[in-house]
Short mmCIF file of C-alpha atoms in Angstrom, two decimals:
data_model
loop_
_atom_site.label_atom_id
_atom_site.label_comp_id
_atom_site.label_asym_id
_atom_site.label_seq_id
_atom_site.Cartn_x
_atom_site.Cartn_y
_atom_site.Cartn_z
CA MET A 189 51.02 -56.45 -1.12
CA SER A 190 51.35 -57.58 1.90
CA GLU A 191 53.33 -55.71 5.26
CA THR A 192 55.17 -57.04 8.07
CA VAL A 193 53.85 -56.77 11.74
CA THR A 194 56.29 -56.87 14.55
CA VAL A 195 54.70 -57.43 17.62
CA VAL A 196 55.94 -56.23 20.92
CA PRO A 197 56.19 -58.21 23.92
CA GLU A 198 55.35 -54.98 26.57
CA LEU A 199 52.08 -54.59 24.94
CA LEU A 200 50.82 -58.18 24.51
CA GLU A 201 51.69 -58.10 28.97
CA ALA A 202 49.74 -54.61 29.30
CA THR A 203 47.08 -54.42 30.05
CA PRO A 204 44.37 -51.46 29.35
CA GLU A 205 43.11 -48.89 31.65
CA PRO A 206 38.91 -50.08 30.75
CA ALA A 207 36.90 -46.90 30.87
CA PRO A 208 34.14 -46.71 32.97
CA PHE A 209 31.42 -48.66 33.28
CA GLU A 210 32.80 -50.27 29.78
CA GLY A 211 30.85 -53.56 28.80
CA LEU A 212 29.35 -53.59 31.93
CA ILE A 213 26.60 -54.88 30.58
CA GLU A 214 28.18 -57.75 28.62
CA LEU A 215 29.34 -58.84 31.90
CA SER A 216 26.57 -59.18 33.52
CA ARG A 217 25.00 -61.84 31.44
CA ASN A 218 28.13 -63.01 30.98
CA LEU A 219 28.13 -63.68 34.52
CA GLN A 220 24.07 -64.49 34.75
CA ALA A 221 24.99 -66.55 32.68
CA ILE A 222 28.23 -68.43 34.39
CA ALA A 223 25.92 -68.77 37.94
CA ARG A 224 23.07 -70.48 35.42
CA GLY A 225 24.64 -72.87 34.22
CA VAL A 226 26.91 -73.84 37.46
CA LEU A 227 24.32 -72.15 40.98
CA ASP A 228 21.45 -74.18 38.97
CA PRO A 229 22.26 -77.41 37.90
CA THR A 230 22.97 -77.59 41.67
CA CYS A 231 20.83 -76.12 43.17
CA GLU A 232 18.02 -79.11 40.99
CA SER A 233 21.03 -81.92 42.03
CA GLN A 234 19.24 -81.16 45.71
CA GLY A 235 15.15 -80.76 44.89
CA LEU A 236 15.90 -76.21 45.43
CA ASN A 237 15.52 -73.62 43.15
CA ARG A 238 18.11 -70.76 43.58
CA LEU A 239 16.45 -68.41 45.98
CA SER A 240 16.24 -71.33 48.29
CA ALA A 241 19.74 -72.42 48.18
CA LEU A 242 20.06 -69.06 48.28
CA VAL A 243 18.99 -69.02 51.84
CA LEU A 244 20.31 -71.27 53.32
CA LEU A 245 23.82 -70.60 51.65
CA HIS A 246 23.30 -67.17 53.59
CA LEU A 247 22.34 -68.72 56.92
CA TYR A 248 25.62 -71.62 57.01
CA GLN A 249 26.69 -68.28 57.53
CA SER A 250 25.32 -66.12 59.11
CA PRO A 251 22.69 -67.10 61.30
CA ASN A 252 20.43 -65.47 63.21
CA GLN A 253 18.34 -63.45 60.71
CA LEU A 254 15.09 -61.44 60.23
CA PRO A 255 13.79 -62.35 57.41
CA SER A 256 13.72 -58.18 56.19
CA HIS A 257 17.82 -58.96 57.04
CA LEU A 258 17.99 -62.03 54.22
CA SER A 259 15.67 -60.33 52.26
CA PHE A 260 18.33 -56.87 51.57
CA ALA A 261 21.65 -59.83 51.54
CA LEU A 262 20.41 -61.39 49.18
CA HIS A 263 18.40 -58.06 47.24
CA ALA A 264 14.71 -60.31 46.98
CA GLN A 265 11.38 -58.89 47.25
CA ARG A 266 10.71 -59.43 50.72
CA ALA A 267 7.73 -61.05 49.47
CA ASN A 268 9.63 -63.64 47.64
CA ILE A 269 11.73 -64.38 51.31
CA ALA A 270 8.24 -64.90 52.69
CA SER A 271 7.44 -67.40 50.30
CA THR A 272 10.64 -69.16 50.58
CA LEU A 273 10.86 -69.57 53.77
CA ARG A 274 6.90 -70.96 54.55
CA GLY A 275 8.16 -73.03 52.02
CA LEU A 276 12.07 -73.78 54.39
CA THR A 277 10.02 -74.49 57.40
CA GLU A 278 7.36 -77.16 55.18
CA GLN A 279 10.65 -78.95 54.36
CA GLU A 280 12.29 -78.69 57.86
CA LEU A 281 14.89 -77.07 56.57
CA ILE A 282 15.09 -73.83 58.47
CA VAL A 283 13.02 -72.56 61.45
CA VAL A 284 11.50 -68.48 62.34
CA SER A 285 11.14 -68.93 65.66
CA PRO A 286 10.46 -65.79 67.69
CA SER A 287 13.48 -63.20 68.70
CA GLU A 288 14.37 -63.22 72.68
CA THR A 289 14.83 -59.25 71.88
CA ASP A 290 11.53 -58.24 70.94
CA ARG A 291 7.92 -60.23 70.21
CA ARG A 292 7.19 -58.97 67.16
CA ALA A 293 10.38 -60.17 65.37
CA ARG A 294 11.18 -63.59 63.55
CA ILE A 295 14.34 -64.68 63.62
CA VAL A 296 15.23 -67.84 60.89
CA ASN A 297 17.96 -70.62 61.93
CA LEU A 298 18.58 -73.72 60.07
CA THR A 299 17.94 -76.72 61.01
CA ASP A 300 19.86 -79.60 62.01
CA LYS A 301 18.42 -81.02 57.68
CA GLY A 302 18.87 -77.74 57.28
CA TYR A 303 22.48 -77.61 58.34
CA ALA A 304 23.49 -80.27 56.25
CA GLN A 305 21.96 -79.71 53.44
CA ALA A 306 23.43 -76.52 53.49
CA GLU A 307 27.39 -78.06 53.69
CA LYS A 308 26.76 -80.29 51.37
CA LEU A 309 25.58 -76.80 49.35
CA ALA A 310 28.09 -75.53 50.20
CA SER A 311 31.05 -77.74 49.03
CA GLN A 312 29.39 -78.40 45.34
CA LEU A 313 29.13 -74.86 44.68
CA GLU A 314 32.95 -74.46 46.11
CA GLU A 315 33.95 -77.83 44.09
CA GLU A 316 32.16 -75.44 41.26
CA ARG A 317 34.51 -72.46 42.08
CA ARG A 318 37.88 -73.88 41.61
CA LYS A 319 36.52 -76.16 37.83
CA LEU A 320 36.10 -72.35 37.16
CA GLU A 321 39.16 -71.46 38.53
CA ASP A 322 41.08 -73.84 36.80
CA ARG A 323 40.23 -72.42 33.79
CA ILE A 324 41.81 -69.24 33.65
CA PRO A 325 45.09 -69.12 32.23
CA PRO A 326 47.87 -69.52 34.84
CA GLU A 327 49.61 -66.75 33.83
CA HIS A 328 46.58 -64.49 34.79
CA ARG A 329 44.53 -66.14 37.77
CA GLU A 330 46.24 -64.22 40.45
CA ARG A 331 45.47 -60.71 38.66
CA LEU A 332 41.81 -61.49 37.77
CA LEU A 333 41.12 -62.89 40.96
CA GLU A 334 42.82 -60.15 42.50
CA GLY A 335 40.54 -56.90 39.85
CA TRP A 336 37.42 -59.49 40.73
CA CYS A 337 37.17 -59.44 44.59
CA ALA A 338 37.51 -55.07 43.97
CA LEU A 339 35.24 -55.88 41.62
CA GLN A 340 32.75 -57.42 44.20
CA ALA A 341 33.46 -55.01 46.58
CA THR A 342 32.77 -52.49 44.68
CA ALA A 343 29.81 -53.61 43.50
CA ARG A 344 28.28 -54.70 46.77
CA THR A 345 28.74 -51.01 48.26
CA ILE A 346 27.82 -49.18 44.51
CA ALA A 347 24.43 -51.73 45.16
CA ASN A 348 23.51 -51.65 48.69
CA GLU A 349 23.45 -48.08 48.03
CA LEU A 350 21.29 -47.87 45.85
CA GLU A 351 19.35 -49.71 47.42
CA GLY A 352 19.24 -47.29 51.38
CA ALA A 353 17.60 -44.49 49.05
CA ALA A 354 15.91 -46.70 46.67
CA ASN A 355 13.98 -47.66 50.45
CA GLU A 356 14.45 -43.77 51.67
#
């Protein structure tokens, strides 16, 4: 017994409203796999681990950072940041110096060598981002990228609120 299926084009193009947090764990796993597949080989090609690369990229975009600000911005434990900063200092990629306004505070900046490496890393990651974007079908690209930006902004806000509450 065979049935005839009628395809309604409008239904194919309709995007159902997802239930809140439906598939969030799967999405998180998939995004982590993409990050590992893109970020890790790029880091390894420059002799860096992921956290070291993220520190360099953050300082490239936002110089003059306190270690505690790096920890917060990168969602990393302070001990891991401290260890990473020591390694990057030994590689002469960053310099940690006393704050001019608060002698207790230390300010982290890129060296010229660190800036060049961060610039190269940023360029490689931008190329990888373009490759990923090219895999999105053109007819879906604009809506997906708009949704991605909104999801990213919302996730950042919620994560910062949760971390702030946890640190109180």
